[in-house]
PDB file of C-alpha atoms in Angstrom:
ATOM      1  CA  MET A   4     -29.217  -6.068  -6.002  1.00  0.00           C
ATOM      2  CA  THR A   5     -28.778  -4.415  -9.392  1.00  0.00           C
ATOM      3  CA  GLU A   6     -25.375  -2.965  -8.567  1.00  0.00           C
ATOM      4  CA  ALA A   7     -22.557  -4.280  -6.396  1.00  0.00           C
ATOM      5  CA  ALA A   8     -22.272  -2.777  -2.927  1.00  0.00           C
ATOM      6  CA  ALA A   9     -19.150  -0.838  -1.991  1.00  0.00           C
ATOM      7  CA  ILE A  10     -17.543  -0.352   1.404  1.00  0.00           C
ATOM      8  CA  ARG A  11     -18.374   3.280   2.107  1.00  0.00           C
ATOM      9  CA  PHE A  12     -17.322   3.717   5.730  1.00  0.00           C
ATOM     10  CA  LEU A  13     -16.180   2.085   8.938  1.00  0.00           C
ATOM     11  CA  GLU A  14     -17.839   3.315  12.128  1.00  0.00           C
ATOM     12  CA  ILE A  15     -15.532   3.596  15.148  1.00  0.00           C
ATOM     13  CA  GLY A  16     -16.724   4.340  18.671  1.00  0.00           C
ATOM     14  CA  CYS A  17     -14.628   6.695  20.800  1.00  0.00           C
ATOM     15  CA  ARG A  18     -14.869   8.236  24.251  1.00  0.00           C
ATOM     16  CA  SER A  19     -13.839  11.672  23.022  1.00  0.00           C
ATOM     17  CA  ILE A  20     -14.229  13.060  19.507  1.00  0.00           C
ATOM     18  CA  SER A  21     -11.497  15.643  20.094  1.00  0.00           C
ATOM     19  CA  ARG A  22      -9.010  13.030  21.328  1.00  0.00           C
ATOM     20  CA  SER A  23      -9.781  10.712  18.393  1.00  0.00           C
ATOM     21  CA  LEU A  24      -9.441  13.615  15.953  1.00  0.00           C
ATOM     22  CA  ASP A  25      -5.988  14.293  17.344  1.00  0.00           C
ATOM     23  CA  PHE A  26      -5.193  10.660  16.552  1.00  0.00           C
ATOM     24  CA  TYR A  27      -6.889  10.034  13.196  1.00  0.00           C
ATOM     25  CA  ARG A  28      -6.404  13.520  11.775  1.00  0.00           C
ATOM     26  CA  GLY A  29      -3.250  14.628  13.550  1.00  0.00           C
ATOM     27  CA  LEU A  30      -1.252  11.374  13.414  1.00  0.00           C
ATOM     28  CA  LEU A  31      -2.763   9.475  10.484  1.00  0.00           C
ATOM     29  CA  GLY A  32      -3.612  12.423   8.249  1.00  0.00           C
ATOM     30  CA  PHE A  33      -7.291  11.680   7.568  1.00  0.00           C
ATOM     31  CA  ARG A  34      -9.240  14.795   6.598  1.00  0.00           C
ATOM     32  CA  PRO A  35     -12.493  15.803   8.373  1.00  0.00           C
ATOM     33  CA  VAL A  36     -15.289  16.377   5.863  1.00  0.00           C
ATOM     34  CA  ALA A  37     -18.421  16.708   8.030  1.00  0.00           C
ATOM     35  CA  GLU A  38     -19.307  17.096  11.699  1.00  0.00           C
ATOM     36  CA  GLU A  39     -22.450  16.991  13.787  1.00  0.00           C
ATOM     37  CA  PRO A  40     -22.929  16.639  17.555  1.00  0.00           C
ATOM     38  CA  GLY A  41     -21.053  13.506  18.658  1.00  0.00           C
ATOM     39  CA  VAL A  42     -20.123  12.437  15.109  1.00  0.00           C
ATOM     40  CA  CYS A  43     -17.240  13.288  12.778  1.00  0.00           C
ATOM     41  CA  TRP A  44     -16.678  11.975   9.243  1.00  0.00           C
ATOM     42  CA  LEU A  45     -13.113  11.598   7.957  1.00  0.00           C
ATOM     43  CA  ASP A  46     -11.913  11.027   4.401  1.00  0.00           C
ATOM     44  CA  ALA A  47      -9.519   8.068   4.616  1.00  0.00           C
ATOM     45  CA  GLY A  48      -8.886   7.670   0.882  1.00  0.00           C
ATOM     46  CA  LYS A  49     -10.778   4.663  -0.464  1.00  0.00           C
ATOM     47  CA  ALA A  50     -13.560   5.005   2.113  1.00  0.00           C
ATOM     48  CA  MET A  51     -14.592   7.071   5.124  1.00  0.00           C
ATOM     49  CA  LEU A  52     -14.251   6.759   8.875  1.00  0.00           C
ATOM     50  CA  LYS A  53     -17.253   7.689  10.983  1.00  0.00           C
ATOM     51  CA  LEU A  54     -16.179   8.589  14.512  1.00  0.00           C
ATOM     52  CA  VAL A  55     -19.042   8.308  16.999  1.00  0.00           C
ATOM     53  CA  GLU A  56     -18.660   9.579  20.556  1.00  0.00           C
ATOM     54  CA  VAL A  57     -19.636   6.967  23.179  1.00  0.00           C
ATOM     55  CA  PRO A  58     -18.504   8.510  26.501  1.00  0.00           C
ATOM     56  CA  THR A  59     -19.430   5.562  28.744  1.00  0.00           C
ATOM     57  CA  GLY A  60     -18.784   2.663  26.376  1.00  0.00           C
ATOM     58  CA  ASP A  61     -16.287  -0.195  26.295  1.00  0.00           C
ATOM     59  CA  LEU A  62     -15.109  -2.703  23.693  1.00  0.00           C
ATOM     60  CA  GLY A  63     -18.250  -4.784  24.187  1.00  0.00           C
ATOM     61  CA  GLY A  64     -16.530  -8.126  24.722  1.00  0.00           C
ATOM     62  CA  TRP A  65     -14.145  -7.735  21.784  1.00  0.00           C
ATOM     63  CA  ALA A  66     -10.965  -9.769  22.412  1.00  0.00           C
ATOM     64  CA  ALA A  67      -7.574  -9.637  20.702  1.00  0.00           C
ATOM     65  CA  ASP A  68      -8.010 -13.149  19.304  1.00  0.00           C
ATOM     66  CA  ASP A  69      -8.780 -13.701  15.623  1.00  0.00           C
ATOM     67  CA  LEU A  70     -10.710 -16.861  16.527  1.00  0.00           C
ATOM     68  CA  GLN A  71     -13.428 -14.510  17.798  1.00  0.00           C
ATOM     69  CA  CYS A  72     -15.881 -13.790  14.985  1.00  0.00           C
ATOM     70  CA  GLY A  73     -16.700 -10.279  13.839  1.00  0.00           C
ATOM     71  CA  MET A  74     -14.525  -7.319  12.898  1.00  0.00           C
ATOM     72  CA  ARG A  75     -10.912  -7.881  13.900  1.00  0.00           C
ATOM     73  CA  HIS A  76      -9.002  -4.838  12.648  1.00  0.00           C
ATOM     74  CA  PHE A  77      -8.908  -1.906  10.253  1.00  0.00           C
ATOM     75  CA  GLY A  78      -6.038  -2.028   7.738  1.00  0.00           C
ATOM     76  CA  MET A  79      -4.324   0.949   6.073  1.00  0.00           C
ATOM     77  CA  ARG A  80      -1.911   0.883   3.146  1.00  0.00           C
ATOM     78  CA  VAL A  81       1.335   2.864   3.424  1.00  0.00           C
ATOM     79  CA  GLY A  82       4.518   3.184   1.412  1.00  0.00           C
ATOM     80  CA  ASP A  83       6.827   2.369   4.325  1.00  0.00           C
ATOM     81  CA  VAL A  84       5.591   0.598   7.474  1.00  0.00           C
ATOM     82  CA  ASP A  85       8.794   1.187   9.439  1.00  0.00           C
ATOM     83  CA  ALA A  86       8.836   4.933   8.793  1.00  0.00           C
ATOM     84  CA  HIS A  87       5.219   5.358   9.872  1.00  0.00           C
ATOM     85  CA  ALA A  88       5.698   3.097  12.878  1.00  0.00           C
ATOM     86  CA  ALA A  89       8.696   5.145  14.035  1.00  0.00           C
ATOM     87  CA  ARG A  90       6.704   8.371  13.728  1.00  0.00           C
ATOM     88  CA  LEU A  91       3.726   6.955  15.617  1.00  0.00           C
ATOM     89  CA  ARG A  92       5.950   5.463  18.302  1.00  0.00           C
ATOM     90  CA  GLU A  93       7.536   8.860  18.888  1.00  0.00           C
ATOM     91  CA  ALA A  94       4.032  10.218  19.467  1.00  0.00           C
ATOM     92  CA  GLY A  95       3.417   7.597  22.163  1.00  0.00           C
ATOM     93  CA  VAL A  96       1.349   5.092  20.170  1.00  0.00           C
ATOM     94  CA  ALA A  97       1.544   1.546  21.549  1.00  0.00           C
ATOM     95  CA  PHE A  98       2.231  -1.273  19.073  1.00  0.00           C
ATOM     96  CA  THR A  99       0.838  -4.758  19.627  1.00  0.00           C
ATOM     97  CA  THR A 100       2.945  -6.145  16.743  1.00  0.00           C
ATOM     98  CA  GLU A 101       6.168  -4.427  15.729  1.00  0.00           C
ATOM     99  CA  PRO A 102       6.933  -4.102  11.995  1.00  0.00           C
ATOM    100  CA  ARG A 103       7.649  -7.499  10.450  1.00  0.00           C
ATOM    101  CA  ASP A 104       7.519  -9.327   7.138  1.00  0.00           C
ATOM    102  CA  ALA A 105       4.392 -11.423   6.666  1.00  0.00           C
ATOM    103  CA  HIS A 106       3.151 -14.183   4.391  1.00  0.00           C
ATOM    104  CA  GLY A 107       2.024 -12.731   1.084  1.00  0.00           C
ATOM    105  CA  GLY A 108       5.065 -10.542   0.497  1.00  0.00           C
ATOM    106  CA  VAL A 109       3.898  -7.645   2.658  1.00  0.00           C
ATOM    107  CA  ARG A 110       5.289  -5.872   5.696  1.00  0.00           C
ATOM    108  CA  ILE A 111       2.856  -5.197   8.528  1.00  0.00           C
ATOM    109  CA  ALA A 112       2.530  -3.705  12.002  1.00  0.00           C
ATOM    110  CA  PHE A 113      -0.388  -3.515  14.441  1.00  0.00           C
ATOM    111  CA  PHE A 114      -1.266  -0.835  16.984  1.00  0.00           C
ATOM    112  CA  THR A 115      -4.323   0.494  18.829  1.00  0.00           C
ATOM    113  CA  ASP A 116      -6.193   3.760  18.734  1.00  0.00           C
ATOM    114  CA  PRO A 117      -6.856   5.677  22.011  1.00  0.00           C
ATOM    115  CA  ASP A 118      -9.908   3.519  22.788  1.00  0.00           C
ATOM    116  CA  GLY A 119      -8.493   0.105  21.906  1.00  0.00           C
ATOM    117  CA  ALA A 120      -9.545  -0.383  18.266  1.00  0.00           C
ATOM    118  CA  LEU A 121      -6.940  -2.552  16.517  1.00  0.00           C
ATOM    119  CA  LEU A 122      -5.334  -0.969  13.438  1.00  0.00           C
ATOM    120  CA  GLU A 123      -2.861  -2.330  10.894  1.00  0.00           C
ATOM    121  CA  LEU A 124      -0.264  -0.747   8.619  1.00  0.00           C
ATOM    122  CA  VAL A 125       0.501  -2.693   5.422  1.00  0.00           C
ATOM    123  CA  ALA A 126       3.196  -2.023   2.817  1.00  0.00           C
ATOM    124  CA  GLY A 127       3.662  -4.039  -0.350  1.00  0.00           C
ATOM    125  CA  SER A 128       1.434  -5.682  -2.918  1.00  0.00           C
ATOM    126  CA  VAL A 129      -0.190  -8.894  -1.682  1.00  0.00           C
ATOM    127  CA  GLU A 130       1.138 -12.029  -3.368  1.00  0.00           C
ATOM    128  CA  HIS A 131      -1.777 -14.455  -3.111  1.00  0.00           C
ATOM    129  CA  ASP A 132      -1.245 -18.209  -3.014  1.00  0.00           C
ATOM    130  CA  GLU A 133      -4.370 -18.519  -5.156  1.00  0.00           C
ATOM    131  CA  VAL A 134      -5.226 -15.676  -7.536  1.00  0.00           C
ATOM    132  CA  CYS A 135      -8.870 -15.405  -8.593  1.00  0.00           C
ATOM    133  CA  ALA A 136      -8.934 -11.948 -10.230  1.00  0.00           C
ATOM    134  CA  PRO A 137      -5.611 -11.033 -11.915  1.00  0.00           C
ATOM    135  CA  GLU A 138      -6.867  -7.575 -12.888  1.00  0.00           C
ATOM    136  CA  LEU A 139      -7.533  -6.711  -9.234  1.00  0.00           C
ATOM    137  CA  VAL A 140      -4.075  -7.961  -8.274  1.00  0.00           C
ATOM    138  CA  GLU A 141      -2.591  -5.636 -10.906  1.00  0.00           C
ATOM    139  CA  ARG A 142      -4.633  -2.745  -9.525  1.00  0.00           C
ATOM    140  CA  ASP A 143      -3.189  -3.473  -6.089  1.00  0.00           C
ATOM    141  CA  ARG A 144       0.345  -3.425  -7.484  1.00  0.00           C
ATOM    142  CA  ALA A 145      -0.300  -0.062  -9.103  1.00  0.00           C
ATOM    143  CA  LEU A 146      -1.519   1.348  -5.788  1.00  0.00           C
ATOM    144  CA  HIS A 147       1.593   0.134  -3.993  1.00  0.00           C
ATOM    145  CA  ALA A 148       3.818   1.663  -6.660  1.00  0.00           C
ATOM    146  CA  SER A 149       2.086   5.030  -6.228  1.00  0.00           C
ATOM    147  CA  LEU A 150       2.812   5.307  -2.495  1.00  0.00           C
ATOM    148  CA  THR A 151       5.944   6.932  -1.109  1.00  0.00           C
ATOM    149  CA  PRO A 152       7.348   6.667   2.436  1.00  0.00           C
ATOM    150  CA  GLU A 153       5.815  10.098   3.098  1.00  0.00           C
ATOM    151  CA  SER A 154       2.324   9.231   1.796  1.00  0.00           C
ATOM    152  CA  ASP A 155      -0.448   9.369   4.391  1.00  0.00           C
ATOM    153  CA  PRO A 156      -2.098   6.036   5.222  1.00  0.00           C
ATOM    154  CA  VAL A 157      -4.961   5.003   2.918  1.00  0.00           C
ATOM    155  CA  PHE A 158      -8.051   2.979   3.887  1.00  0.00           C
ATOM    156  CA  ASP A 159      -7.292  -0.538   2.609  1.00  0.00           C
ATOM    157  CA  HIS A 160      -9.409  -3.210   4.297  1.00  0.00           C
ATOM    158  CA  VAL A 161     -11.493  -4.353   7.212  1.00  0.00           C
ATOM    159  CA  ALA A 162     -10.653  -7.823   8.533  1.00  0.00           C
ATOM    160  CA  VAL A 163     -13.527 -10.071   9.609  1.00  0.00           C
ATOM    161  CA  THR A 164     -13.451 -13.594  11.044  1.00  0.00           C
ATOM    162  CA  ALA A 165     -16.183 -15.852   9.646  1.00  0.00           C
ATOM    163  CA  PRO A 166     -17.071 -19.255  11.184  1.00  0.00           C
ATOM    164  CA  ASP A 167     -18.128 -20.677   7.803  1.00  0.00           C
ATOM    165  CA  MET A 168     -16.180 -19.355   4.819  1.00  0.00           C
ATOM    166  CA  GLU A 169     -18.506 -20.830   2.189  1.00  0.00           C
ATOM    167  CA  GLN A 170     -21.516 -19.191   3.836  1.00  0.00           C
ATOM    168  CA  ALA A 171     -19.685 -15.870   4.073  1.00  0.00           C
ATOM    169  CA  LEU A 172     -18.623 -16.017   0.423  1.00  0.00           C
ATOM    170  CA  ASP A 173     -22.125 -16.919  -0.685  1.00  0.00           C
ATOM    171  CA  PHE A 174     -23.465 -13.873   1.149  1.00  0.00           C
ATOM    172  CA  TYR A 175     -20.882 -11.293   0.088  1.00  0.00           C
ATOM    173  CA  VAL A 176     -20.321 -12.507  -3.462  1.00  0.00           C
ATOM    174  CA  ARG A 177     -23.869 -13.449  -4.427  1.00  0.00           C
ATOM    175  CA  ALA A 178     -25.818 -10.848  -2.453  1.00  0.00           C
ATOM    176  CA  ALA A 179     -23.387  -7.925  -2.103  1.00  0.00           C
ATOM    177  CA  GLY A 180     -21.608  -8.358  -5.440  1.00  0.00           C
ATOM    178  CA  ALA A 181     -18.077  -8.701  -4.040  1.00  0.00           C
ATOM    179  CA  GLU A 182     -15.273 -10.025  -6.253  1.00  0.00           C
ATOM    180  CA  VAL A 183     -12.838 -12.607  -4.880  1.00  0.00           C
ATOM    181  CA  ILE A 184      -9.295 -11.307  -5.400  1.00  0.00           C
ATOM    182  CA  GLY A 185      -7.433 -14.331  -4.064  1.00  0.00           C
ATOM    183  CA  ARG A 186      -6.476 -16.423  -1.054  1.00  0.00           C
ATOM    184  CA  LEU A 187      -3.553 -16.670   1.334  1.00  0.00           C
ATOM    185  CA  ARG A 188      -2.985 -20.047   3.019  1.00  0.00           C
ATOM    186  CA  PHE A 189      -0.922 -19.949   6.198  1.00  0.00           C
ATOM    187  CA  GLU A 190       0.440 -23.492   6.223  1.00  0.00           C
ATOM    188  CA  ASP A 191       2.482 -22.933   9.402  1.00  0.00           C
ATOM    189  CA  ASP A 192      -0.458 -21.602  11.421  1.00  0.00           C
ATOM    190  CA  PRO A 193      -1.719 -24.372  13.742  1.00  0.00           C
ATOM    191  CA  ARG A 194      -5.196 -22.788  13.641  1.00  0.00           C
ATOM    192  CA  GLY A 195      -5.416 -23.431   9.886  1.00  0.00           C
ATOM    193  CA  LEU A 196      -5.731 -19.771   8.901  1.00  0.00           C
ATOM    194  CA  VAL A 197      -6.875 -18.892   5.381  1.00  0.00           C
ATOM    195  CA  ILE A 198      -7.426 -15.269   4.309  1.00  0.00           C
ATOM    196  CA  THR A 199      -9.767 -14.644   1.395  1.00  0.00           C
ATOM    197  CA  ASN A 200      -9.611 -11.091   0.045  1.00  0.00           C
ATOM    198  CA  LEU A 201     -12.761  -9.599  -1.456  1.00  0.00           C
ATOM    199  CA  GLN A 202     -13.093  -6.365  -3.428  1.00  0.00           C
ATOM    200  CA  LEU A 203     -16.132  -4.275  -2.462  1.00  0.00           C
ATOM    201  CA  GLY A 204     -15.783  -1.004  -4.325  1.00  0.00           C
ATOM    202  CA  PRO A 205     -12.387   0.657  -3.885  1.00  0.00           C
ATOM    203  CA  ALA A 206     -11.728  -1.056  -0.519  1.00  0.00           C
ATOM    204  CA  ARG A 207     -11.394  -4.689   0.503  1.00  0.00           C
ATOM    205  CA  LEU A 208     -12.982  -7.084   2.958  1.00  0.00           C
ATOM    206  CA  GLU A 209     -10.405  -9.483   4.396  1.00  0.00           C
ATOM    207  CA  LEU A 210     -12.234 -12.669   5.420  1.00  0.00           C
ATOM    208  CA  LEU A 211     -10.395 -14.837   7.962  1.00  0.00           C
ATOM    209  CA  SER A 212     -11.315 -18.503   8.346  1.00  0.00           C
ATOM    210  CA  PHE A 213      -9.814 -21.293  10.449  1.00  0.00           C
ATOM    211  CA  THR A 214      -9.912 -25.066  10.710  1.00  0.00           C
ATOM    212  CA  ARG A 215     -10.116 -24.559  14.496  1.00  0.00           C
ATOM    213  CA  ASP A 216     -13.475 -23.760  16.086  1.00  0.00           C
ATOM    214  CA  THR A 217     -14.235 -20.058  16.337  1.00  0.00           C
ATOM    215  CA  ASP A 218     -15.886 -18.068  19.124  1.00  0.00           C
ATOM    216  CA  PRO A 219     -19.154 -16.163  18.565  1.00  0.00           C
ATOM    217  CA  ASN A 220     -19.240 -12.495  17.665  1.00  0.00           C
ATOM    218  CA  PRO A 221     -19.997 -10.641  20.943  1.00  0.00           C
ATOM    219  CA  TRP A 222     -21.691  -7.691  19.195  1.00  0.00           C
ATOM    220  CA  ASN A 223     -25.263  -6.896  20.196  1.00  0.00           C
ATOM    221  CA  ALA A 224     -27.557  -4.007  19.412  1.00  0.00           C
ATOM    222  CA  GLY A 225     -27.812  -2.753  22.984  1.00  0.00           C
ATOM    223  CA  GLN A 226     -24.106  -2.024  23.490  1.00  0.00           C
ATOM    224  CA  ALA A 227     -22.565   1.396  23.989  1.00  0.00           C
ATOM    225  CA  ARG A 228     -19.616   0.018  22.072  1.00  0.00           C
ATOM    226  CA  LEU A 229     -16.187   1.502  21.521  1.00  0.00           C
ATOM    227  CA  GLY A 230     -13.845   0.377  18.738  1.00  0.00           C
ATOM    228  CA  LEU A 231     -15.031  -1.130  15.453  1.00  0.00           C
ATOM    229  CA  ARG A 232     -18.818  -0.811  15.446  1.00  0.00           C
ATOM    230  CA  THR A 233     -20.372  -1.289  12.010  1.00  0.00           C
ATOM    231  CA  LEU A 234     -19.396  -1.481   8.347  1.00  0.00           C
ATOM    232  CA  GLY A 235     -21.218   0.848   5.944  1.00  0.00           C
ATOM    233  CA  PHE A 236     -22.119  -0.212   2.392  1.00  0.00           C
ATOM    234  CA  THR A 237     -23.148   2.164  -0.395  1.00  0.00           C
ATOM    235  CA  VAL A 238     -25.944   0.862  -2.625  1.00  0.00           C
ATOM    236  CA  THR A 239     -28.082   2.356  -5.384  1.00  0.00           C
ATOM    237  CA  GLU A 240     -31.420   1.903  -3.647  1.00  0.00           C
ATOM    238  CA  HIS A 241     -32.278   0.878  -0.083  1.00  0.00           C
ATOM    239  CA  ARG A 242     -35.336  -1.307  -0.611  1.00  0.00           C
ATOM    240  CA  SER A 243     -33.956  -3.707  -3.205  1.00  0.00           C
ATOM    241  CA  ALA A 244     -30.584  -3.965  -1.449  1.00  0.00           C
ATOM    242  CA  VAL A 245     -32.154  -4.790   1.916  1.00  0.00           C
ATOM    243  CA  GLU A 246     -34.442  -7.341   0.269  1.00  0.00           C
ATOM    244  CA  THR A 247     -31.527  -9.044  -1.490  1.00  0.00           C
ATOM    245  CA  LEU A 248     -29.365  -9.130   1.640  1.00  0.00           C
ATOM    246  CA  THR A 249     -32.135 -10.500   3.853  1.00  0.00           C
ATOM    247  CA  GLN A 250     -33.029 -13.174   1.293  1.00  0.00           C
ATOM    248  CA  ALA A 251     -29.340 -14.176   1.319  1.00  0.00           C
ATOM    249  CA  GLY A 252     -29.353 -14.709   5.073  1.00  0.00           C
ATOM    250  CA  ALA A 253     -28.992 -11.319   6.754  1.00  0.00           C
ATOM    251  CA  GLY A 254     -30.897 -10.934   9.993  1.00  0.00           C
ATOM    252  CA  ALA A 255     -33.867  -8.692  10.599  1.00  0.00           C
ATOM    253  CA  VAL A 256     -33.566  -5.002   9.791  1.00  0.00           C
ATOM    254  CA  MET A 257     -32.695  -3.442  13.161  1.00  0.00           C
ATOM    255  CA  ARG A 258     -32.954   0.184  12.032  1.00  0.00           C
ATOM    256  CA  PRO A 259     -35.321   0.728   9.091  1.00  0.00           C
ATOM    257  CA  SER A 260     -34.393   4.342   8.298  1.00  0.00           C
ATOM    258  CA  PRO A 261     -32.784   6.538   7.185  1.00  0.00           C
ATOM    259  CA  ASP A 262     -29.910   4.048   6.693  1.00  0.00           C
ATOM    260  CA  PRO A 263     -31.002   0.467   7.460  1.00  0.00           C
ATOM    261  CA  LEU A 264     -28.889  -1.574   9.872  1.00  0.00           C
ATOM    262  CA  LEU A 265     -28.783  -5.319   9.180  1.00  0.00           C
ATOM    263  CA  ILE A 266     -26.817  -8.220  10.624  1.00  0.00           C
ATOM    264  CA  ASP A 267     -24.987 -10.549   8.245  1.00  0.00           C
ATOM    265  CA  PRO A 268     -25.394 -14.339   8.700  1.00  0.00           C
ATOM    266  CA  ASP A 269     -22.428 -14.370  11.115  1.00  0.00           C
ATOM    267  CA  GLY A 270     -23.530 -11.473  13.328  1.00  0.00           C
ATOM    268  CA  LEU A 271     -21.635  -8.610  11.657  1.00  0.00           C
ATOM    269  CA  PRO A 272     -23.578  -5.299  11.703  1.00  0.00           C
ATOM    270  CA  LEU A 273     -23.928  -3.658   8.280  1.00  0.00           C
ATOM    271  CA  THR A 274     -25.289  -0.181   7.594  1.00  0.00           C
ATOM    272  CA  VAL A 275     -26.821   0.246   4.135  1.00  0.00           C
ATOM    273  CA  THR A 276     -26.683   3.774   2.710  1.00  0.00           C
ATOM    274  CA  THR A 277     -27.234   5.535  -0.607  1.00  0.00           C
ATOM    275  CA  ARG A 278     -25.199   8.576   0.476  1.00  0.00           C
TER     276      ARG A 278
END
């Protein structure tokens, strides 16, 4: 791949486009930029959300357990977690984790969208236990400083559990051109959690790994799946990008055109686009 890939969008399945627009546009402030039957694109700041209507779908075996491989949550950066949480709570949004301070010097909260996708609010600049790219850490601090309590949420990261961190890093760093920002080591977590943050364009991929055994990713191509469906990467040219990713361990191309769909070595679906 001649140029590093960038996270371009996150695809989210929903039962009703209008209901999800009320949520993502009305409550979170993301701006619609394009619509077609059953699909709506939203500008979320650093990347896009692609809402896809799946009227009869379900979460496809996704479980609220980070030991399950695959996409775990979608994270948004805000200036004040508590202020946003209070506003969302007043609107009837259910929180799975109330605002709290977390390892890494950030404040976080978790909640679900109308169809069960897990979302995170994050405030603060991440203080890594191991810094690999100081310039990217400084960029993160500048972003945090620019946000006010009134700022709308901004696309920050997608969290993914990988069964083999070295294999995942080899794939995303060598084949996709990601940069390792740093690592967080959760010494008090009995599962042996380590988070490795990768920069892929303006947004981040948050790779979760554990010393405990993980469960397989339940995603399969035949699902009418709600929630977090696929991660979209922007590349310069389809053919060379697909060739590089498959040589690095991605599975067979499941949708050859117009935007190829591949599976990473750990079963995560990736859409490759030049748009």
